[in-house]
Amino acid sequence: MIVTAEFVTSATGARDFPRDRLPEVALVGRSNVGKSRLINALVRRKLARTSVAPGKTRLANFYRVQRGAEPALYLVDLPGYGYARAAGPRGAQRDSEGQRNVGRDEPSSKRRDDAALEFSRLTDAYFGRCGANTAGPVGVLLLVDARHPGLESDLEAWTWLKSQPCGRAVVGTKVDKLTRAERARHARELDSSFDVHVPLVSADTGEGLEELWKLIVTLPKQTAA
Ligand code: GDP
């Protein structure tokens, strides 16, 4: 199936968000979870920049995508959490390297606090779109690394997302990095920690991407009225 995709805008706040009310699906997750690679794999070209320095991007990037005859939608690349401490999705503990920093309170500095503030301003502004009449229907995909099921920061982000009036789902990334035994075990652990079925995908091998597209198309429609 042919996918067309174009970069539309990088938004630093609500005033920059598109106003044409297309359905949209935002991707969120810890820095390094594989968000950029996944977006590029979905659209089959290099649209999103993969992270050089995790957490550096404080912009919401909007890509307009259309797959076959399906209606166009925006894929929205939100900044990764896990870098700025104590920033949104509200209350989620940040860490940049998976489990290493989970539960540890990092020392604060002005630079870090500024980054955290900027991050939470943008995500708060973005999630204000859920259910708002200035935006089309919004769905959110929480990406989690399939190698690390049930990280505190991911679970907190999921709990927070469940309080938002938008369609939502969890997806496990980098499944190609798991052995067969790990795959079965982690799949079970992911499903039970998030209490929903968590499909597993790989940007590297393309595994699960067809199913992910189906999920993406239906996700904004799940938005609470
Ligand atoms: P982002 O910070 O969430 O945008 O993460 P990136 O897309 O930049 O990916 C972070 C790192 O994980 C990079 O080194 C990627 O090459 C790697 N990565 C991302 N997706 C996959 C995947 O599906 N399989 C494997 N093996 N590596 C991946």
PDB file of C-alpha atoms and ligand atoms in Angstrom:
ATOM      1  CA  MET A   1       0.000   0.000   0.000  1.00  0.00           C
ATOM      2  CA  ILE A   2       1.290   3.441  -0.904  1.00  0.00           C
ATOM      3  CA  VAL A   3       1.997   5.796   1.964  1.00  0.00           C
ATOM      4  CA  THR A   4       2.442   9.505   1.379  1.00  0.00           C
ATOM      5  CA  ALA A   5       3.883  11.604   4.147  1.00  0.00           C
ATOM      6  CA  GLU A   6       5.015  15.170   4.573  1.00  0.00           C
ATOM      7  CA  PHE A   7       6.375  17.251   7.388  1.00  0.00           C
ATOM      8  CA  VAL A   8       3.891  20.017   8.207  1.00  0.00           C
ATOM      9  CA  THR A   9       5.134  21.957  11.202  1.00  0.00           C
ATOM     10  CA  SER A  10       7.205  21.947  14.368  1.00  0.00           C
ATOM     11  CA  ALA A  11       5.109  23.390  17.174  1.00  0.00           C
ATOM     12  CA  THR A  12       6.428  24.909  20.377  1.00  0.00           C
ATOM     13  CA  GLY A  13       2.953  25.580  21.762  1.00  0.00           C
ATOM     14  CA  ALA A  14      -0.779  25.647  21.093  1.00  0.00           C
ATOM     15  CA  ARG A  15      -0.635  28.600  18.711  1.00  0.00           C
ATOM     16  CA  ASP A  16       1.459  26.563  16.259  1.00  0.00           C
ATOM     17  CA  PHE A  17      -0.813  23.513  16.135  1.00  0.00           C
ATOM     18  CA  PRO A  18      -2.631  22.833  12.845  1.00  0.00           C
ATOM     19  CA  ARG A  19      -6.257  23.917  12.755  1.00  0.00           C
ATOM     20  CA  ASP A  20      -7.682  21.810   9.956  1.00  0.00           C
ATOM     21  CA  ARG A  21      -9.107  19.250  12.363  1.00  0.00           C
ATOM     22  CA  LEU A  22      -7.668  16.161  10.710  1.00  0.00           C
ATOM     23  CA  PRO A  23      -7.642  13.141  12.987  1.00  0.00           C
ATOM     24  CA  GLU A  24      -4.269  12.780  14.682  1.00  0.00           C
ATOM     25  CA  VAL A  25      -2.245  10.193  16.512  1.00  0.00           C
ATOM     26  CA  ALA A  26       0.509  11.353  18.852  1.00  0.00           C
ATOM     27  CA  LEU A  27       3.430   9.136  19.753  1.00  0.00           C
ATOM     28  CA  VAL A  28       4.840   9.440  23.246  1.00  0.00           C
ATOM     29  CA  GLY A  29       7.426   7.483  25.164  1.00  0.00           C
ATOM     30  CA  ARG A  30      10.753   7.669  26.919  1.00  0.00           C
ATOM     31  CA  SER A  31      13.677   9.142  25.003  1.00  0.00           C
ATOM     32  CA  ASN A  32      15.342   6.409  22.957  1.00  0.00           C
ATOM     33  CA  VAL A  33      12.273   4.166  22.925  1.00  0.00           C
ATOM     34  CA  GLY A  34      12.488   4.119  19.121  1.00  0.00           C
ATOM     35  CA  LYS A  35       9.849   6.729  18.260  1.00  0.00           C
ATOM     36  CA  SER A  36      11.672   8.363  15.354  1.00  0.00           C
ATOM     37  CA  ARG A  37      12.678   5.049  13.846  1.00  0.00           C
ATOM     38  CA  LEU A  38       9.103   3.830  14.148  1.00  0.00           C
ATOM     39  CA  ILE A  39       7.651   6.901  12.429  1.00  0.00           C
ATOM     40  CA  ASN A  40      10.148   6.497   9.606  1.00  0.00           C
ATOM     41  CA  ALA A  41       9.343   2.785   9.302  1.00  0.00           C
ATOM     42  CA  LEU A  42       5.594   3.501   9.199  1.00  0.00           C
ATOM     43  CA  VAL A  43       5.920   6.056   6.409  1.00  0.00           C
ATOM     44  CA  ARG A  44       8.815   4.188   4.752  1.00  0.00           C
ATOM     45  CA  ARG A  45      11.043   7.207   4.490  1.00  0.00           C
ATOM     46  CA  LYS A  46      13.289   9.292   6.636  1.00  0.00           C
ATOM     47  CA  LEU A  47      10.936  11.942   7.959  1.00  0.00           C
ATOM     48  CA  ALA A  48      11.692  12.007  11.669  1.00  0.00           C
ATOM     49  CA  ARG A  49      15.210  12.654  12.884  1.00  0.00           C
ATOM     50  CA  THR A  50      16.456   9.850  15.085  1.00  0.00           C
ATOM     51  CA  SER A  51      17.829  11.156  18.324  1.00  0.00           C
ATOM     52  CA  VAL A  52      21.453  12.118  18.550  1.00  0.00           C
ATOM     53  CA  ALA A  53      21.135  13.568  22.030  1.00  0.00           C
ATOM     54  CA  PRO A  54      18.105  12.095  23.820  1.00  0.00           C
ATOM     55  CA  GLY A  55      15.639  14.668  25.052  1.00  0.00           C
ATOM     56  CA  LYS A  56      17.037  17.519  22.982  1.00  0.00           C
ATOM     57  CA  THR A  57      13.911  17.976  20.918  1.00  0.00           C
ATOM     58  CA  ARG A  58      11.336  20.157  22.643  1.00  0.00           C
ATOM     59  CA  LEU A  59       8.988  20.417  19.710  1.00  0.00           C
ATOM     60  CA  ALA A  60       5.846  18.653  18.607  1.00  0.00           C
ATOM     61  CA  ASN A  61       6.446  17.674  14.989  1.00  0.00           C
ATOM     62  CA  PHE A  62       3.356  17.173  12.846  1.00  0.00           C
ATOM     63  CA  TYR A  63       3.512  14.874   9.817  1.00  0.00           C
ATOM     64  CA  ARG A  64       0.568  14.592   7.476  1.00  0.00           C
ATOM     65  CA  VAL A  65       0.290  10.980   6.328  1.00  0.00           C
ATOM     66  CA  GLN A  66      -2.048   9.112   4.059  1.00  0.00           C
ATOM     67  CA  ARG A  67      -2.038   5.393   3.497  1.00  0.00           C
ATOM     68  CA  GLY A  68      -3.720   4.010   0.383  1.00  0.00           C
ATOM     69  CA  ALA A  69      -7.307   5.232   0.150  1.00  0.00           C
ATOM     70  CA  GLU A  70      -7.609   5.851   3.886  1.00  0.00           C
ATOM     71  CA  PRO A  71      -8.317   9.417   5.059  1.00  0.00           C
ATOM     72  CA  ALA A  72      -5.288  11.578   5.827  1.00  0.00           C
ATOM     73  CA  LEU A  73      -4.202  12.021   9.425  1.00  0.00           C
ATOM     74  CA  TYR A  74      -1.423  13.637  11.411  1.00  0.00           C
ATOM     75  CA  LEU A  75       1.234  11.593  13.122  1.00  0.00           C
ATOM     76  CA  VAL A  76       2.549  13.790  15.914  1.00  0.00           C
ATOM     77  CA  ASP A  77       6.026  13.246  17.255  1.00  0.00           C
ATOM     78  CA  LEU A  78       6.026  14.544  20.841  1.00  0.00           C
ATOM     79  CA  PRO A  79       9.238  15.037  22.827  1.00  0.00           C
ATOM     80  CA  GLY A  80      10.404  11.966  24.716  1.00  0.00           C
ATOM     81  CA  TYR A  81      10.094  11.915  28.460  1.00  0.00           C
ATOM     82  CA  GLY A  82      13.015  10.651  30.484  1.00  0.00           C
ATOM     83  CA  TYR A  83      15.276  13.638  30.274  1.00  0.00           C
ATOM     84  CA  ALA A  84      13.717  16.564  32.030  1.00  0.00           C
ATOM     85  CA  ARG A  85      12.954  15.771  35.653  1.00  0.00           C
ATOM     86  CA  ALA A  86       9.406  16.053  36.963  1.00  0.00           C
ATOM     87  CA  ALA A  87       7.828  17.090  33.701  1.00  0.00           C
ATOM     88  CA  GLY A  88       4.630  15.917  32.021  1.00  0.00           C
ATOM     89  CA  PRO A  89       2.861  13.688  31.302  1.00  0.00           C
ATOM     90  CA  ARG A  90       2.373  15.069  34.788  1.00  0.00           C
ATOM     91  CA  GLY A  91       4.261  13.366  37.535  1.00  0.00           C
ATOM     92  CA  ALA A  92       5.968  10.687  35.444  1.00  0.00           C
ATOM     93  CA  GLN A  93       9.518  10.083  36.644  1.00  0.00           C
ATOM     94  CA  ARG A  94      12.016  10.880  33.917  1.00  0.00           C
ATOM     95  CA  ASP A  95      14.984   8.807  32.916  1.00  0.00           C
ATOM     96  CA  SER A  96      16.976   8.712  29.717  1.00  0.00           C
ATOM     97  CA  GLU A  97      18.327   5.184  29.655  1.00  0.00           C
ATOM     98  CA  GLY A  98      15.582   2.803  30.594  1.00  0.00           C
ATOM     99  CA  GLN A  99      15.660   1.335  34.054  1.00  0.00           C
ATOM    100  CA  ARG A 100      18.896   2.898  35.176  1.00  0.00           C
ATOM    101  CA  ASN A 101      17.441   6.058  36.685  1.00  0.00           C
ATOM    102  CA  VAL A 102      13.960   4.905  37.520  1.00  0.00           C
ATOM    103  CA  GLY A 103      13.011   5.863  41.027  1.00  0.00           C
ATOM    104  CA  ARG A 104      16.134   7.926  41.516  1.00  0.00           C
ATOM    105  CA  ASP A 105      15.735  11.605  42.145  1.00  0.00           C
ATOM    106  CA  GLU A 106      18.232  13.370  39.929  1.00  0.00           C
ATOM    107  CA  PRO A 107      19.842  16.561  41.180  1.00  0.00           C
ATOM    108  CA  SER A 108      18.080  19.573  39.744  1.00  0.00           C
ATOM    109  CA  SER A 109      19.806  22.402  37.959  1.00  0.00           C
ATOM    110  CA  LYS A 110      18.419  25.548  36.393  1.00  0.00           C
ATOM    111  CA  ARG A 111      19.030  24.239  32.904  1.00  0.00           C
ATOM    112  CA  ARG A 112      17.236  21.009  33.667  1.00  0.00           C
ATOM    113  CA  ASP A 113      14.331  22.754  35.375  1.00  0.00           C
ATOM    114  CA  ASP A 114      13.962  25.090  32.399  1.00  0.00           C
ATOM    115  CA  ALA A 115      13.905  22.104  30.073  1.00  0.00           C
ATOM    116  CA  ALA A 116      11.339  20.388  32.305  1.00  0.00           C
ATOM    117  CA  LEU A 117       9.143  23.451  32.307  1.00  0.00           C
ATOM    118  CA  GLU A 118       9.340  23.802  28.571  1.00  0.00           C
ATOM    119  CA  PHE A 119       8.541  20.118  28.166  1.00  0.00           C
ATOM    120  CA  SER A 120       5.509  20.180  30.404  1.00  0.00           C
ATOM    121  CA  ARG A 121       4.221  23.387  28.790  1.00  0.00           C
ATOM    122  CA  LEU A 122       4.294  21.723  25.408  1.00  0.00           C
ATOM    123  CA  THR A 123       2.773  18.409  26.480  1.00  0.00           C
ATOM    124  CA  ASP A 124       0.081  20.158  28.536  1.00  0.00           C
ATOM    125  CA  ALA A 125      -0.744  22.336  25.542  1.00  0.00           C
ATOM    126  CA  TYR A 126      -0.816  19.271  23.326  1.00  0.00           C
ATOM    127  CA  PHE A 127      -3.063  17.224  25.595  1.00  0.00           C
ATOM    128  CA  GLY A 128      -5.396  20.198  25.821  1.00  0.00           C
ATOM    129  CA  ARG A 129      -6.296  19.168  22.272  1.00  0.00           C
ATOM    130  CA  CYS A 130      -7.899  15.954  23.472  1.00  0.00           C
ATOM    131  CA  GLY A 131     -11.606  16.622  23.304  1.00  0.00           C
ATOM    132  CA  ALA A 132     -11.140  20.296  22.322  1.00  0.00           C
ATOM    133  CA  ASN A 133     -13.191  21.634  19.435  1.00  0.00           C
ATOM    134  CA  THR A 134     -10.165  23.351  17.909  1.00  0.00           C
ATOM    135  CA  ALA A 135      -8.684  19.955  17.003  1.00  0.00           C
ATOM    136  CA  GLY A 136      -9.897  16.847  15.250  1.00  0.00           C
ATOM    137  CA  PRO A 137     -10.134  13.537  17.120  1.00  0.00           C
ATOM    138  CA  VAL A 138      -6.907  12.679  18.923  1.00  0.00           C
ATOM    139  CA  GLY A 139      -5.408   9.285  19.708  1.00  0.00           C
ATOM    140  CA  VAL A 140      -2.209   8.675  21.647  1.00  0.00           C
ATOM    141  CA  LEU A 141       0.201   5.785  21.274  1.00  0.00           C
ATOM    142  CA  LEU A 142       2.403   5.149  24.267  1.00  0.00           C
ATOM    143  CA  LEU A 143       5.597   3.462  23.092  1.00  0.00           C
ATOM    144  CA  VAL A 144       7.431   1.262  25.561  1.00  0.00           C
ATOM    145  CA  ASP A 145      10.628  -0.692  25.027  1.00  0.00           C
ATOM    146  CA  ALA A 146       9.634  -4.372  24.776  1.00  0.00           C
ATOM    147  CA  ARG A 147      12.891  -5.276  26.541  1.00  0.00           C
ATOM    148  CA  HIS A 148      11.818  -3.457  29.722  1.00  0.00           C
ATOM    149  CA  PRO A 149       8.201  -4.300  30.543  1.00  0.00           C
ATOM    150  CA  GLY A 150       6.554  -2.402  33.372  1.00  0.00           C
ATOM    151  CA  LEU A 151       8.994   0.484  33.908  1.00  0.00           C
ATOM    152  CA  GLU A 152       7.684   2.840  36.569  1.00  0.00           C
ATOM    153  CA  SER A 153       7.889   5.876  34.270  1.00  0.00           C
ATOM    154  CA  ASP A 154       5.906   4.082  31.529  1.00  0.00           C
ATOM    155  CA  LEU A 155       3.235   2.904  33.949  1.00  0.00           C
ATOM    156  CA  GLU A 156       2.872   6.413  35.341  1.00  0.00           C
ATOM    157  CA  ALA A 157       2.577   7.843  31.848  1.00  0.00           C
ATOM    158  CA  TRP A 158      -0.130   5.260  31.067  1.00  0.00           C
ATOM    159  CA  THR A 159      -2.063   6.048  34.240  1.00  0.00           C
ATOM    160  CA  TRP A 160      -1.932   9.722  33.328  1.00  0.00           C
ATOM    161  CA  LEU A 161      -2.993   9.047  29.717  1.00  0.00           C
ATOM    162  CA  LYS A 162      -5.982   7.073  30.931  1.00  0.00           C
ATOM    163  CA  SER A 163      -7.234  10.241  32.620  1.00  0.00           C
ATOM    164  CA  GLN A 164      -7.214  12.105  29.283  1.00  0.00           C
ATOM    165  CA  PRO A 165     -10.198  12.203  26.929  1.00  0.00           C
ATOM    166  CA  CYS A 166      -8.377  10.706  23.961  1.00  0.00           C
ATOM    167  CA  GLY A 167      -8.090   7.305  22.318  1.00  0.00           C
ATOM    168  CA  ARG A 168      -5.012   5.474  23.604  1.00  0.00           C
ATOM    169  CA  ALA A 169      -2.972   2.324  23.193  1.00  0.00           C
ATOM    170  CA  VAL A 170       0.399   0.922  24.240  1.00  0.00           C
ATOM    171  CA  VAL A 171       2.895  -0.530  21.754  1.00  0.00           C
ATOM    172  CA  GLY A 172       6.101  -2.428  22.548  1.00  0.00           C
ATOM    173  CA  THR A 173       9.095  -1.414  20.389  1.00  0.00           C
ATOM    174  CA  LYS A 174      12.325  -3.171  19.301  1.00  0.00           C
ATOM    175  CA  VAL A 175      10.837  -6.677  19.503  1.00  0.00           C
ATOM    176  CA  ASP A 176      13.637  -7.881  17.190  1.00  0.00           C
ATOM    177  CA  LYS A 177      15.984  -7.521  20.165  1.00  0.00           C
ATOM    178  CA  LEU A 178      14.174 -10.219  22.151  1.00  0.00           C
ATOM    179  CA  THR A 179      14.866 -13.939  22.079  1.00  0.00           C
ATOM    180  CA  ARG A 180      11.894 -16.242  21.502  1.00  0.00           C
ATOM    181  CA  ALA A 181      11.622 -17.048  25.188  1.00  0.00           C
ATOM    182  CA  GLU A 182      11.836 -13.374  26.194  1.00  0.00           C
ATOM    183  CA  ARG A 183       9.271 -12.456  23.591  1.00  0.00           C
ATOM    184  CA  ALA A 184       6.610 -14.730  25.087  1.00  0.00           C
ATOM    185  CA  ARG A 185       7.408 -13.709  28.645  1.00  0.00           C
ATOM    186  CA  HIS A 186       7.651  -9.970  27.956  1.00  0.00           C
ATOM    187  CA  ALA A 187       4.436 -10.030  25.902  1.00  0.00           C
ATOM    188  CA  ARG A 188       2.619 -11.521  28.904  1.00  0.00           C
ATOM    189  CA  GLU A 189       4.216  -9.068  31.317  1.00  0.00           C
ATOM    190  CA  LEU A 190       3.364  -6.079  29.125  1.00  0.00           C
ATOM    191  CA  ASP A 191      -0.267  -7.121  28.714  1.00  0.00           C
ATOM    192  CA  SER A 192      -0.675  -7.613  32.426  1.00  0.00           C
ATOM    193  CA  SER A 193       1.158  -4.468  33.575  1.00  0.00           C
ATOM    194  CA  PHE A 194      -0.802  -2.165  31.266  1.00  0.00           C
ATOM    195  CA  ASP A 195      -4.018  -4.155  31.489  1.00  0.00           C
ATOM    196  CA  VAL A 196      -4.528  -3.963  27.715  1.00  0.00           C
ATOM    197  CA  HIS A 197      -3.105  -5.993  24.857  1.00  0.00           C
ATOM    198  CA  VAL A 198       0.281  -4.497  23.924  1.00  0.00           C
ATOM    199  CA  PRO A 199       1.196  -5.313  20.316  1.00  0.00           C
ATOM    200  CA  LEU A 200       4.927  -5.713  19.638  1.00  0.00           C
ATOM    201  CA  VAL A 201       6.659  -4.061  16.699  1.00  0.00           C
ATOM    202  CA  SER A 202      10.071  -3.646  15.142  1.00  0.00           C
ATOM    203  CA  ALA A 203      11.161  -0.703  13.044  1.00  0.00           C
ATOM    204  CA  ASP A 204      14.141  -2.820  12.015  1.00  0.00           C
ATOM    205  CA  THR A 205      12.358  -5.870  10.584  1.00  0.00           C
ATOM    206  CA  GLY A 206       8.946  -4.295   9.916  1.00  0.00           C
ATOM    207  CA  GLU A 207       7.265  -6.842  12.175  1.00  0.00           C
ATOM    208  CA  GLY A 208       3.866  -5.715  13.453  1.00  0.00           C
ATOM    209  CA  LEU A 209       3.706  -2.546  11.347  1.00  0.00           C
ATOM    210  CA  GLU A 210       0.679  -3.630   9.323  1.00  0.00           C
ATOM    211  CA  GLU A 211      -1.284  -4.220  12.544  1.00  0.00           C
ATOM    212  CA  LEU A 212       0.031  -0.950  13.947  1.00  0.00           C
ATOM    213  CA  TRP A 213      -1.362   0.951  10.969  1.00  0.00           C
ATOM    214  CA  LYS A 214      -4.776  -0.564  11.618  1.00  0.00           C
ATOM    215  CA  LEU A 215      -4.543   0.549  15.220  1.00  0.00           C
ATOM    216  CA  ILE A 216      -3.446   4.066  14.214  1.00  0.00           C
ATOM    217  CA  VAL A 217      -6.400   4.510  11.892  1.00  0.00           C
ATOM    218  CA  THR A 218      -8.941   3.477  14.530  1.00  0.00           C
ATOM    219  CA  LEU A 219      -7.363   5.174  17.556  1.00  0.00           C
ATOM    220  CA  PRO A 220      -8.696   8.741  17.089  1.00  0.00           C
ATOM    221  CA  LYS A 221     -12.205   7.284  16.632  1.00  0.00           C
ATOM    222  CA  GLN A 222     -12.035   5.947  20.170  1.00  0.00           C
ATOM    223  CA  THR A 223     -11.925   9.481  21.527  1.00  0.00           C
ATOM    224  CA  ALA A 224     -14.570   9.956  24.185  1.00  0.00           C
ATOM    225  CA  ALA A 225     -17.391  12.198  22.965  1.00  0.00           C
TER     226      ALA A 225
HETATM  227  P1  GDP B   1      13.597   8.109  19.961  1.00  0.00           P
HETATM  228  O1  GDP B   1      14.489   8.879  20.898  1.00  0.00           O
HETATM  229  O2  GDP B   1      12.448   7.493  20.697  1.00  0.00           O
HETATM  230  O3  GDP B   1      13.176   8.862  18.741  1.00  0.00           O
HETATM  231  O4  GDP B   1      14.449   6.838  19.499  1.00  0.00           O
HETATM  232  P2  GDP B   1      15.163   6.509  18.098  1.00  0.00           P
HETATM  233  O5  GDP B   1      14.157   6.193  17.042  1.00  0.00           O
HETATM  234  O6  GDP B   1      16.153   7.575  17.797  1.00  0.00           O
HETATM  235  O7  GDP B   1      15.894   5.129  18.491  1.00  0.00           O
HETATM  236  C1  GDP B   1      16.761   5.036  19.592  1.00  0.00           C
HETATM  237  C2  GDP B   1      17.761   3.914  19.351  1.00  0.00           C
HETATM  238  O8  GDP B   1      17.089   2.651  19.278  1.00  0.00           O
HETATM  239  C3  GDP B   1      18.539   4.061  18.047  1.00  0.00           C
HETATM  240  O9  GDP B   1      19.845   3.585  18.258  1.00  0.00           O
HETATM  241  C4  GDP B   1      17.779   3.148  17.096  1.00  0.00           C
HETATM  242  O10 GDP B   1      18.579   2.658  16.049  1.00  0.00           O
HETATM  243  C5  GDP B   1      17.335   2.031  18.018  1.00  0.00           C
HETATM  244  N1  GDP B   1      16.075   1.416  17.530  1.00  0.00           N
HETATM  245  C6  GDP B   1      14.905   2.063  17.312  1.00  0.00           C
HETATM  246  N2  GDP B   1      13.955   1.204  16.878  1.00  0.00           N
HETATM  247  C7  GDP B   1      14.537  -0.012  16.814  1.00  0.00           C
HETATM  248  C8  GDP B   1      14.064  -1.326  16.435  1.00  0.00           C
HETATM  249  O11 GDP B   1      12.906  -1.571  16.065  1.00  0.00           O
HETATM  250  N3  GDP B   1      14.975  -2.346  16.524  1.00  0.00           N
HETATM  251  C9  GDP B   1      16.265  -2.151  16.937  1.00  0.00           C
HETATM  252  N4  GDP B   1      17.068  -3.230  16.993  1.00  0.00           N
HETATM  253  N5  GDP B   1      16.741  -0.938  17.289  1.00  0.00           N
HETATM  254  C10 GDP B   1      15.892   0.123  17.232  1.00  0.00           C
END
